[in-house]
Short mmCIF file of C-alpha atoms in Angstrom, two decimals:
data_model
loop_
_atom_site.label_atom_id
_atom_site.label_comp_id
_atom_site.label_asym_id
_atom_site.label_seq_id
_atom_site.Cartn_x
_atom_site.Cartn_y
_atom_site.Cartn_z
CA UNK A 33 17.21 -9.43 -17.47
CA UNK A 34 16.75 -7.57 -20.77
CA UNK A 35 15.50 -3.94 -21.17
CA UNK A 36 15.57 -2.16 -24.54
CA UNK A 37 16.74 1.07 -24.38
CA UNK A 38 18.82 1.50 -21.40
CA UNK A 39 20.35 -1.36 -19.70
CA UNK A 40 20.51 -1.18 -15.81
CA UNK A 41 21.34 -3.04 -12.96
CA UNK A 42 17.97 -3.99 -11.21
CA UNK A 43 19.59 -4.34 -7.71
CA UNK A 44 18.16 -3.29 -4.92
CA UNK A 45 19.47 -0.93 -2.00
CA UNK A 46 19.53 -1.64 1.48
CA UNK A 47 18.48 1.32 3.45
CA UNK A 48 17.98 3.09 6.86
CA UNK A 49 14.82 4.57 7.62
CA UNK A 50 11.24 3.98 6.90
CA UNK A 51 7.32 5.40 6.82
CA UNK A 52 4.62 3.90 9.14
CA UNK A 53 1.79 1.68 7.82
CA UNK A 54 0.41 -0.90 9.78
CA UNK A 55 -3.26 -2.99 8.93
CA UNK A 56 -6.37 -3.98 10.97
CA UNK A 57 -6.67 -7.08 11.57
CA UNK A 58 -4.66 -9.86 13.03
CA UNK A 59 -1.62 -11.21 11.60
CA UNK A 60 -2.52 -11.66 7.65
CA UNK A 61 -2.32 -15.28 8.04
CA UNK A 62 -2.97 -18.27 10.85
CA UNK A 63 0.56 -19.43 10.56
CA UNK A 64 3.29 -18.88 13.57
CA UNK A 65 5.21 -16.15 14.11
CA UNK A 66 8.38 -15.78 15.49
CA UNK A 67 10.88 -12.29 16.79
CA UNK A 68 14.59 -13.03 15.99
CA UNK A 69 16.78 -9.74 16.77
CA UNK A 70 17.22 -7.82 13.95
CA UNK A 71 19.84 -4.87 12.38
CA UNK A 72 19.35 -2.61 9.77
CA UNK A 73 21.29 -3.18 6.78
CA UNK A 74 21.95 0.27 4.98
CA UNK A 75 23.46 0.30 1.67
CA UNK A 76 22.32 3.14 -1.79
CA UNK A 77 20.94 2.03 -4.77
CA UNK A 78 22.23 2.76 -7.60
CA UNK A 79 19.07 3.35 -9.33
CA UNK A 80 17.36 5.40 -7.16
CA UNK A 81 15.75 8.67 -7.76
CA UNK A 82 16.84 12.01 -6.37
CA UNK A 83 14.74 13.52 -3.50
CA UNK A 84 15.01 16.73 -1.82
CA UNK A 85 16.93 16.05 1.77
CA UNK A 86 15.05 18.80 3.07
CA UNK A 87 11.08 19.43 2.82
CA UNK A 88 12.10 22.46 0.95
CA UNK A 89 12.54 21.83 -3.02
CA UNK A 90 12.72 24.47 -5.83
CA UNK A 91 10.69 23.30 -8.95
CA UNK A 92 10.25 24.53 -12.16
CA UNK A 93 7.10 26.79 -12.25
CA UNK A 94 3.33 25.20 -10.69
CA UNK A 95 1.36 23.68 -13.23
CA UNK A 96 -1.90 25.33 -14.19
CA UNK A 97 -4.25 22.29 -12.67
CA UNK A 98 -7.55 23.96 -13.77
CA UNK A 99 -7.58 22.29 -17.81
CA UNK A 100 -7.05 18.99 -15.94
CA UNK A 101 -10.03 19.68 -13.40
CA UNK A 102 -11.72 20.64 -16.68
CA UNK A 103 -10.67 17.61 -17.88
CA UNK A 104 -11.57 15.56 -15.03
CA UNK A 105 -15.56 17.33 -14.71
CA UNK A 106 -16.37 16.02 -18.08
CA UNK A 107 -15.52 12.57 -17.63
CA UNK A 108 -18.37 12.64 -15.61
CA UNK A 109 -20.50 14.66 -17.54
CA UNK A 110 -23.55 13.15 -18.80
CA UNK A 111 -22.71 10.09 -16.37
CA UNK A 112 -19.52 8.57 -18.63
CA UNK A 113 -18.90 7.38 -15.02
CA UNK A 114 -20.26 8.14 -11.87
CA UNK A 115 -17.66 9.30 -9.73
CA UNK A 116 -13.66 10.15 -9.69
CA UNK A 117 -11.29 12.02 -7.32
CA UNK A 118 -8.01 13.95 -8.34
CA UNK A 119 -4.54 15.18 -6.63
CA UNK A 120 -1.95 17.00 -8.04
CA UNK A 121 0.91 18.18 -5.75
CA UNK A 122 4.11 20.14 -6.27
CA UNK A 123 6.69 21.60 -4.38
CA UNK A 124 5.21 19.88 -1.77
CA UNK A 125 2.17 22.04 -1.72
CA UNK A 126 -1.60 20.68 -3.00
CA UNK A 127 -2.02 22.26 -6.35
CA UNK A 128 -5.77 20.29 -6.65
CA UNK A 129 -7.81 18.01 -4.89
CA UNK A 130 -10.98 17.66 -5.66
CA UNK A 131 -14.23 15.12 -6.08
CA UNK A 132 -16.07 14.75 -9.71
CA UNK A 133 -19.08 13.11 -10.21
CA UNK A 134 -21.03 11.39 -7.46
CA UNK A 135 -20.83 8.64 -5.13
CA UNK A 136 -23.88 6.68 -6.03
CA UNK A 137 -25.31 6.92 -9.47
CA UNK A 138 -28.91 6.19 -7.67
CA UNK A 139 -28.59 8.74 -5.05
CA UNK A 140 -26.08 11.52 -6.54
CA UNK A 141 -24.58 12.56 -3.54
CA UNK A 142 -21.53 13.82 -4.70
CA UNK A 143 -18.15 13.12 -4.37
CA UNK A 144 -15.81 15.58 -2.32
CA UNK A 145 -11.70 15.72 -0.95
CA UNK A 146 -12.81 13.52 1.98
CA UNK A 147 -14.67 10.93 0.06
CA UNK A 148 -13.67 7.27 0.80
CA UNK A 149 -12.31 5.42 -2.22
CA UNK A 150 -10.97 1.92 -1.77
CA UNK A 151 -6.96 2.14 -3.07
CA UNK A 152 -6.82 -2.15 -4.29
CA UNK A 153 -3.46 -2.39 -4.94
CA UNK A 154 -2.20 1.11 -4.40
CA UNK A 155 -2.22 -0.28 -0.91
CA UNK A 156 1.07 -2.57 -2.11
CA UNK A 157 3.14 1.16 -1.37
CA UNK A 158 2.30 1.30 2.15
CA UNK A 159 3.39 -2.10 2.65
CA UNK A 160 6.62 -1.33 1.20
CA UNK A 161 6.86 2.04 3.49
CA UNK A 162 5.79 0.45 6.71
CA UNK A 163 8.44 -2.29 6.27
CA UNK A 164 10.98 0.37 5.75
CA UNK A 165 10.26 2.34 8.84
CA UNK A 166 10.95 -0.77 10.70
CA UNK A 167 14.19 -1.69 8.78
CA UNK A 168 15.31 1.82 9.93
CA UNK A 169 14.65 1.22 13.04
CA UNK A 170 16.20 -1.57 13.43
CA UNK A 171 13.20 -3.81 13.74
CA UNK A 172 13.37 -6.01 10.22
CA UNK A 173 16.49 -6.03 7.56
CA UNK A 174 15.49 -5.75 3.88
CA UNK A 175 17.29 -9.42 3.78
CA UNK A 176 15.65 -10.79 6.99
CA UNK A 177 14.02 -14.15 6.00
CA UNK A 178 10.17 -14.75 6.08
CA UNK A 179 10.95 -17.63 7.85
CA UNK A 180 12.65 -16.64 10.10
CA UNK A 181 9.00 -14.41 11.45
CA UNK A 182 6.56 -17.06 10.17
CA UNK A 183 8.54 -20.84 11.05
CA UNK A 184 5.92 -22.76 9.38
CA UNK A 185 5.67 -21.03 5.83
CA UNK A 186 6.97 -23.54 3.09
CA UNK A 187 7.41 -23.96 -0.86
CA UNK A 188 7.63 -26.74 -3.03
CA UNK A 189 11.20 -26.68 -3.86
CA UNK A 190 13.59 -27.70 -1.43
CA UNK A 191 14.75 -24.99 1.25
CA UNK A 192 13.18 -22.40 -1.37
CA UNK A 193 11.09 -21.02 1.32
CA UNK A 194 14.14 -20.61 3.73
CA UNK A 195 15.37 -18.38 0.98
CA UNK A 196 12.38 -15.45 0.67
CA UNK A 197 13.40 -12.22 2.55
CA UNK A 198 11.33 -9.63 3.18
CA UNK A 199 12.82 -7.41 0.04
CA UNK A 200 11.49 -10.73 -1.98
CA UNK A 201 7.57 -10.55 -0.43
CA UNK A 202 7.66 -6.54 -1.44
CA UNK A 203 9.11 -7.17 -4.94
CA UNK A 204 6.95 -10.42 -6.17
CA UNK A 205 10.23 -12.15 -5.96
CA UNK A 206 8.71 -15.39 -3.93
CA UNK A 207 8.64 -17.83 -7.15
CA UNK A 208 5.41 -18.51 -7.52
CA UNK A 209 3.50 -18.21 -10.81
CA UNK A 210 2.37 -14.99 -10.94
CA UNK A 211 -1.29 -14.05 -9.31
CA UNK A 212 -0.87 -17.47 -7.19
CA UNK A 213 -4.40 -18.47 -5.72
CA UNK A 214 -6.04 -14.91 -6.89
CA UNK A 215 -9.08 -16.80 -7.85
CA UNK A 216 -9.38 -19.02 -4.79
CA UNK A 217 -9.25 -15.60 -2.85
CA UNK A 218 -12.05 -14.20 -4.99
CA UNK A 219 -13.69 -17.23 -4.39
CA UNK A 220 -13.79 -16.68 -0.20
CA UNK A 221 -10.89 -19.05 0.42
CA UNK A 222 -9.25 -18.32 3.88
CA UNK A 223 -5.94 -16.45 3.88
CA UNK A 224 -4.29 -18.48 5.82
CA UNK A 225 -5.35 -21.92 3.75
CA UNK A 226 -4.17 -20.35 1.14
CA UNK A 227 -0.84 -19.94 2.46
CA UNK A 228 -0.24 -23.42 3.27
CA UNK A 229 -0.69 -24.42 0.36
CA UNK A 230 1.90 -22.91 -1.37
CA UNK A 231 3.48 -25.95 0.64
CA UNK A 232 2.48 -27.50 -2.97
CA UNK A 233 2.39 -24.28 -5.43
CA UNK A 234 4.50 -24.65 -8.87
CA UNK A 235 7.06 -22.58 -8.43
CA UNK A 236 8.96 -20.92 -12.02
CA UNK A 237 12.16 -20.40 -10.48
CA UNK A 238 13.98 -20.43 -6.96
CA UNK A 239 13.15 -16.99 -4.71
CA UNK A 240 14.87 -13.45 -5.56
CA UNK A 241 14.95 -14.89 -9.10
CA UNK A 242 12.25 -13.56 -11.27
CA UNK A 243 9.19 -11.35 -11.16
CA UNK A 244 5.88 -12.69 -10.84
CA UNK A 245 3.00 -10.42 -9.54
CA UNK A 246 1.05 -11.62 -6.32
CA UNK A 247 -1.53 -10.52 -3.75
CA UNK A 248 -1.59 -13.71 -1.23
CA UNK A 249 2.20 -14.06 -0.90
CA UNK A 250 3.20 -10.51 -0.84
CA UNK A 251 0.53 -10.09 2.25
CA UNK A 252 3.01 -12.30 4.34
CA UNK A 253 4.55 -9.10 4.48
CA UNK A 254 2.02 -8.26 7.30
CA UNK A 255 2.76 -11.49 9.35
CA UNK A 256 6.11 -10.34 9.76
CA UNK A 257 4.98 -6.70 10.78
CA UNK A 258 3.00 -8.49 13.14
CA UNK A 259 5.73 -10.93 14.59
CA UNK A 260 8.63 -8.37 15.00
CA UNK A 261 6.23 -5.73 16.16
CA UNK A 262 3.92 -7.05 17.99
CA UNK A 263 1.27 -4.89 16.67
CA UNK A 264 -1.29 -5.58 13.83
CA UNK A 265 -0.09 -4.42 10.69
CA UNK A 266 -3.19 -2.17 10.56
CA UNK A 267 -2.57 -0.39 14.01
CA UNK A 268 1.49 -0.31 12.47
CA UNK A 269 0.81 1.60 9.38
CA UNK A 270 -1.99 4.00 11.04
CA UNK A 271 0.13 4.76 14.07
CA UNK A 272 3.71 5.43 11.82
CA UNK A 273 1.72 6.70 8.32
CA UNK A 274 -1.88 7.74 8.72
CA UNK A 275 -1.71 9.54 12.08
CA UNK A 276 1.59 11.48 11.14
CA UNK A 277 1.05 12.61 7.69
CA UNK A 278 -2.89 13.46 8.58
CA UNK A 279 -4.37 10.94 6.60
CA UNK A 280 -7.41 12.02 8.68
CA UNK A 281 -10.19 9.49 6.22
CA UNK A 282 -7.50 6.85 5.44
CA UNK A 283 -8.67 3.25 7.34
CA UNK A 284 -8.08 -0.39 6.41
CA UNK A 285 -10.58 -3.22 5.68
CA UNK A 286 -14.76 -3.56 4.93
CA UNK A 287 -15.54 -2.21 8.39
CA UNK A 288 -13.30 0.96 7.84
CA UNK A 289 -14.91 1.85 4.75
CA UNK A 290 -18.43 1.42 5.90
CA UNK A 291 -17.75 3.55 8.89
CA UNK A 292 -16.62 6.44 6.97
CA UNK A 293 -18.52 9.66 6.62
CA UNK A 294 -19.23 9.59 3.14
CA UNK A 295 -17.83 6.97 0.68
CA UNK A 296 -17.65 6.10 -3.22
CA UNK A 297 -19.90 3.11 -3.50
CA UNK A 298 -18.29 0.88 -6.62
CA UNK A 299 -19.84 0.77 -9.74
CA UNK A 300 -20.48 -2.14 -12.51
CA UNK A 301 -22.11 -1.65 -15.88
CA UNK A 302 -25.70 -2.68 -16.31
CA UNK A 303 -27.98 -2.37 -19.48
CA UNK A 304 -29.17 0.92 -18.07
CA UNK A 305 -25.59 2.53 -17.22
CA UNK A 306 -23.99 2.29 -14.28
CA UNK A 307 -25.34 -0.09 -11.27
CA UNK A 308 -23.97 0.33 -7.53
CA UNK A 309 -22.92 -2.32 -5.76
CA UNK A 310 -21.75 -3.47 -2.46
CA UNK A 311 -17.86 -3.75 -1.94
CA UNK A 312 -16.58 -7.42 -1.79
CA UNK A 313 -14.58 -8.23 1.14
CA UNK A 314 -12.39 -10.69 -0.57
CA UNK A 315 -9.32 -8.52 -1.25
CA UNK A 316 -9.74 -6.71 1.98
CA UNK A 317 -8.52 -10.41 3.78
CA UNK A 318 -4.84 -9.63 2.00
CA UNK A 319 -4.31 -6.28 3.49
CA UNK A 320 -0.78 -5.33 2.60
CA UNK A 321 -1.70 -5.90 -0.91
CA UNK A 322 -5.31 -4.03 -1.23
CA UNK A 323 -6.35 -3.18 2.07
CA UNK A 324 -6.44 0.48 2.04
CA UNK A 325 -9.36 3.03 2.17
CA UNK A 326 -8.73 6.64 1.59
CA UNK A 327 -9.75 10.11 0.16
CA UNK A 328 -8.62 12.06 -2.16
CA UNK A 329 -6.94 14.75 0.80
CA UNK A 330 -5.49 11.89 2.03
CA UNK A 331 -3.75 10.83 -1.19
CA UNK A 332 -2.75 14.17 -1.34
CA UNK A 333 -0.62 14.04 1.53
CA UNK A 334 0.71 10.47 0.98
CA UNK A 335 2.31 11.94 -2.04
CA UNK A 336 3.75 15.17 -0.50
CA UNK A 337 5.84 12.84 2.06
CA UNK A 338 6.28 10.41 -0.88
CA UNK A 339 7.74 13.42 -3.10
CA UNK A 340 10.06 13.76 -0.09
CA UNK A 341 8.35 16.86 1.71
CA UNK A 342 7.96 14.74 4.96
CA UNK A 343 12.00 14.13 5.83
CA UNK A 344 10.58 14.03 9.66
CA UNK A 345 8.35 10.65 8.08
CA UNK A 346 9.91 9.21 5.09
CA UNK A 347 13.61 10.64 4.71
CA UNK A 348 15.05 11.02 1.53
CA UNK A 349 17.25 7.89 1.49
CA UNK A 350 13.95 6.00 2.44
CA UNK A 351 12.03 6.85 -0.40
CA UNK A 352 15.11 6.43 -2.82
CA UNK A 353 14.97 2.63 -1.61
CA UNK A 354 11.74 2.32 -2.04
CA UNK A 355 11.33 3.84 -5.25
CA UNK A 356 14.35 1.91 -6.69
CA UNK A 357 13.91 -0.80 -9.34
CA UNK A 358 14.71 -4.25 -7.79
CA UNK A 359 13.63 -6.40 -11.17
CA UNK A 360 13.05 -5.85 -14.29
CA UNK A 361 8.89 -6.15 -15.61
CA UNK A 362 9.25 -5.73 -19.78
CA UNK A 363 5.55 -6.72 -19.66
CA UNK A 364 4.37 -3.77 -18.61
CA UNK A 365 5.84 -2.08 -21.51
CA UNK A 366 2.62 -3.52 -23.30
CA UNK A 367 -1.16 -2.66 -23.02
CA UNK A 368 -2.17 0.37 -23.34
CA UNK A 369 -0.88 3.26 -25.51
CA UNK A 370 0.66 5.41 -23.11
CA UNK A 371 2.91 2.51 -22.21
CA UNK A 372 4.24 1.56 -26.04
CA UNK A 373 4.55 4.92 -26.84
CA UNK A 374 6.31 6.17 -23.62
CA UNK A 375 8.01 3.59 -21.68
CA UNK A 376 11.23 2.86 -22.93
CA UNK A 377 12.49 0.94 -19.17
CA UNK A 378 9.80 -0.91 -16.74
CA UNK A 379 10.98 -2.33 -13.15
CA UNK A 380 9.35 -3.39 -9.70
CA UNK A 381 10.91 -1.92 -6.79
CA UNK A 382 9.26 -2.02 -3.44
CA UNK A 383 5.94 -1.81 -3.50
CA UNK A 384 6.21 0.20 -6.22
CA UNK A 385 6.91 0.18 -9.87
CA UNK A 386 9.56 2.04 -11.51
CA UNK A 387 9.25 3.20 -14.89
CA UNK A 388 11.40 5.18 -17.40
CA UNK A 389 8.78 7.78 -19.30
CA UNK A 390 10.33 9.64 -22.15
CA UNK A 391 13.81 9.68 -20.41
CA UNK A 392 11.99 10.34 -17.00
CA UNK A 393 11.89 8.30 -13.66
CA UNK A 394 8.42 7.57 -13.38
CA UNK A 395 7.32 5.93 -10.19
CA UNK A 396 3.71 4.15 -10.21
CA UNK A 397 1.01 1.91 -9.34
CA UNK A 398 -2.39 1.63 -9.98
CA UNK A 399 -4.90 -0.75 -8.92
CA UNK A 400 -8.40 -2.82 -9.14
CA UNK A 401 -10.73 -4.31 -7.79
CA UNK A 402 -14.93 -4.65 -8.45
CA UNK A 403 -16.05 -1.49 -9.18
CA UNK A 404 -12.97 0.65 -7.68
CA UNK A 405 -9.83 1.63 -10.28
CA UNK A 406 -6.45 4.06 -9.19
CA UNK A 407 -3.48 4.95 -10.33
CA UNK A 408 -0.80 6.96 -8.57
CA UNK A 409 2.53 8.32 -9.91
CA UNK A 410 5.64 10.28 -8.89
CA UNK A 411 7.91 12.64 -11.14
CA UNK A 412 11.14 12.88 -8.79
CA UNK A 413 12.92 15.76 -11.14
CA UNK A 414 9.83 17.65 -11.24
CA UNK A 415 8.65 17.24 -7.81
CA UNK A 416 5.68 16.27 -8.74
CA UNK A 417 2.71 13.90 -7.42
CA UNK A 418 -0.77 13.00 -8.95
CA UNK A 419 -3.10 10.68 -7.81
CA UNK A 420 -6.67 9.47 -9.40
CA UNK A 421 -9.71 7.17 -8.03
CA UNK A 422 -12.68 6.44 -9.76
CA UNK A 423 -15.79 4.23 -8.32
CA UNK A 424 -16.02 2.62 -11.79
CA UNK A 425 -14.99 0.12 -14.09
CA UNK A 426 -14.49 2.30 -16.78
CA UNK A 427 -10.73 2.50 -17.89
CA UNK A 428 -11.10 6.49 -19.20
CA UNK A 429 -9.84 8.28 -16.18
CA UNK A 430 -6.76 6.02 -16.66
CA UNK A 431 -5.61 8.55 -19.76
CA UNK A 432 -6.08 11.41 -17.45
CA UNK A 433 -2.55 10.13 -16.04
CA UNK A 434 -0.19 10.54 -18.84
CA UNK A 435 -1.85 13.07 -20.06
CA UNK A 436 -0.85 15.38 -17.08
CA UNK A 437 2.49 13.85 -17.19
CA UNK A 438 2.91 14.80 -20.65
CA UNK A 439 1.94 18.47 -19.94
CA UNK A 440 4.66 18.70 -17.26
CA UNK A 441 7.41 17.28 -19.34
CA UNK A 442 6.15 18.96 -22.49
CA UNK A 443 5.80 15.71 -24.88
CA UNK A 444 2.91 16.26 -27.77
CA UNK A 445 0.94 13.92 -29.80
CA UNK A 446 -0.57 11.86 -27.27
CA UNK A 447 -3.86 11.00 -27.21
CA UNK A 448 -4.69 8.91 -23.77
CA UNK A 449 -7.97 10.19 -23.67
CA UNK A 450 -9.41 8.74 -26.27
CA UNK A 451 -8.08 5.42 -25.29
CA UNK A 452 -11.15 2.41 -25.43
CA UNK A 453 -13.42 3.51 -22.72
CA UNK A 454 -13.35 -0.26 -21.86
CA UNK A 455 -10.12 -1.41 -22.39
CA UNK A 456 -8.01 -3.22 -19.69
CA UNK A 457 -5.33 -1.57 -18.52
CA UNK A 458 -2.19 -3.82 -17.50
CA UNK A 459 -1.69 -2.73 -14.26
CA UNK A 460 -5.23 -2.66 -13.43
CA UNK A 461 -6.52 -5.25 -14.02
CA UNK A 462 -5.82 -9.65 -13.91
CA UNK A 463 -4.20 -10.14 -16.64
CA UNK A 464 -1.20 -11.41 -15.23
CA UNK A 465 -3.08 -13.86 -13.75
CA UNK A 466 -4.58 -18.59 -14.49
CA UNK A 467 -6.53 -21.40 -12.92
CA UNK A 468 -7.48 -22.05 -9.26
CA UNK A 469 -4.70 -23.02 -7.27
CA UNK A 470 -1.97 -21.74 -9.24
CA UNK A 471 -2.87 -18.90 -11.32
CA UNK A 472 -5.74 -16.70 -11.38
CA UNK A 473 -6.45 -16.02 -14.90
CA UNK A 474 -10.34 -16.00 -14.24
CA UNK A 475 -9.90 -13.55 -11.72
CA UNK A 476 -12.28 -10.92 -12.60
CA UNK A 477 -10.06 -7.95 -10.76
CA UNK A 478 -6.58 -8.85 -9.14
CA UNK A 479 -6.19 -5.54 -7.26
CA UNK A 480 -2.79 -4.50 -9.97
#
């Protein structure tokens, strides 16, 4: 594994204790499960990021939040984009959180805190949290096999499937090429037919070897929630995350958005501006990987107990697991500015990635799917959290990221806000993805 500037040791640490998230529906797939006993394994990561062991950490002073609400009002001034949510924490307190823009360009009701936006693949960090509650309580090991919770799940190459652990699922470590069967999803295939066929999937190297980026295969992850729990992985992760943290609008699926109070419809361009559109179930049937709904006052406490200001939730050693780089990702040192000009280190840990900005742990993930975009990041030394929806294609909210990350570390010369309106972003959308059945290269938003 190669990284440019600073050489580590992408290995991953075994810890003991774990956050609640658990999805709606049955078991992700229609494949058997099966509840072998199970001990934590506990070992540090070297790698890991400092968090406070108490919910009480000393920053360096708040950040003045209103230039980025400023900020944030006139991207949807003049209807650049219709709507976008913001949350900035420190200290473990809520510096902002606040609704821009509107919900519906046809209606203009506008967006609030409590506004529903759908997460896509910001949902891949409370699969990673769930799974280590359980590990810490003794439920799953990091290095419990998938097979050994769902008997009939095969791979091509002999007794590679035997191989995948549950680490492997969380860190697109299955070896598969990457965004396997993307486009069949987006194309209404069943979850679980998709599954078996990775019975007959290419595979680029044996399991734990390499990084390749998936949605179907990493949503295993809630079959074996569902086997060694008992519960659905929906019920898991609202009974051990939501309910704790009061994630009071946070739900899971189609149905769970549609039933909230007031939601972000998603957005596509048309000739006239900006058309609203149903949301497509099709990435809702791989939960783990982009199954979450939530507001912007929810976000806001997912990353207070992510920043480690929940210890009674997520404890520190948790969270320094989870935040850890497990493999190394030098593609997503390309795409947009930001990332040539600032990442010098790029890694996927568990559920998470792990970047090094400017000589700073950065921990990320953003996400896509029709009409929805997120990002989310964590600055462990500076105790701070940010998160960002938008209800829009549009890729200029996306610069409002670094560009409050700059601010706290005090780095000039950047200009992410003048980024191409339109311009893919790496992590947001497919294009890490090829053709039916393999890749999913014509995937028009792999939820990144």
């Amino acid at each position: 594994m190669k990284d440019n500037s600073t050489r580590q040791a992408w290995r991953i640490g075994l810890v003991a204790a774990l956050l609640p998230m658990a999805l709606g529906s049955a078991a992700q797939s229609g494949l058997k499960w099966h509840s072998p006993p199970a001990s934590p394994t506990i070992a540090h990561s070297a790698n890991a990021p400092t968090y406070p062991s108490n919910a009480v950490q000393a920053s360096a002073h708040p950040i003045d939040v209103r230039s980025f609400e400023a900020m944030a009002q006139q991207m949807v001034a003049g209807g650049r984009i219709p709507g976008l949510a913001v949350a900035i924490v420190q200290n473990g307190r809520v510096l902002s959180a606040r609704g821009y823009g509107v919900t519906d360009a046809r209606n203009g009701e506008p967006v609030d805190a409590h506004t529903v936006f759908r997460l896509a693949s910001l949902s891949k960090s409370f699969a990673g949290t769930v799974t280590g509650i359980l590990v810490n309580d003794g439920v799953l090991r990091w290095d419990s096999k998938l097979t050994d919770y769902v008997p009939d799940f095969k791979l091509s190459q002999p007794n590679a499937a035997q191989q995948v652990t549950v680490a492997d699922l969380l860190s697109h470590r299955v070896g598969l090429t990457r965004n396997a069967y993307d486009r069949d999803l987006e194309g209404n295939a069943d979850f679980h037919a998709l599954t078996m066929k990775m019975a007959n999937a290419p595979m680029t190297c044996a399991p734990g070897q390499c990084y390749a980026y998936q949605n179907v295969a990493f949503s295993l992850v809630g079959d074996v929630v569902f086997a060694a729990t008992g519960q659905f992985y929906s019920e898991e992760v609202a009974r051990r995350i939501f309910k704790p943290l009061g994630m009071h609008d946070a739900s899971y699926g189609l149905e769970g958005i549609e039933a909230s109070a007031r939601w972000a419809k998603p957005h596509v361009r048309g000739r006239g501006g900006w058309v609203p559109l149903m949301p497509k179930p099709n990435y809702y049937r791989v939960a783990p990987a982009a199954g979450v709904n939530a507001s912007i006052s929810d976000m806001a406490q997912w990353l207070i107990a992510q920043t480690g200001h929940r210890p009674d939730v997520l404890p520190a050693p948790l969270l320094a697991t989870l935040h850890a780089p497990v493999i190394s990702t030098p593609s997503e040192l390309r795409g947009s500015s930001w990332r040539r000009t600032r990442l010098s280190s790029a890694g996927y840990a568990l559920g998470w990635r792990a970047f090094n900005y400017a000589g700073h742990d950065l921990v990320f993930h953003g996400g896509a799917v029709q009409g929805y975009r997120g990002a989310m990041a964590l600055l462990p030394d500076h105790d701070i959290g940010i998160a960002i929806l938008w209800n829009s294609e549009s890729a200029l909210p996306s610069g409002l990221l670094p560009t409050i990350i700059d601010n706290v570390l005090g780095l000039t010369g950047g200009q992410w806000l003048d980024d191409d309106v339109t311009a893919p972003e790496p992590t947001m959308y497919a294009d890490e993805s090829g053709p039916a059945g393999v890749d999913a290269s014509a995937a028009t938003a792999s939820p990144e």
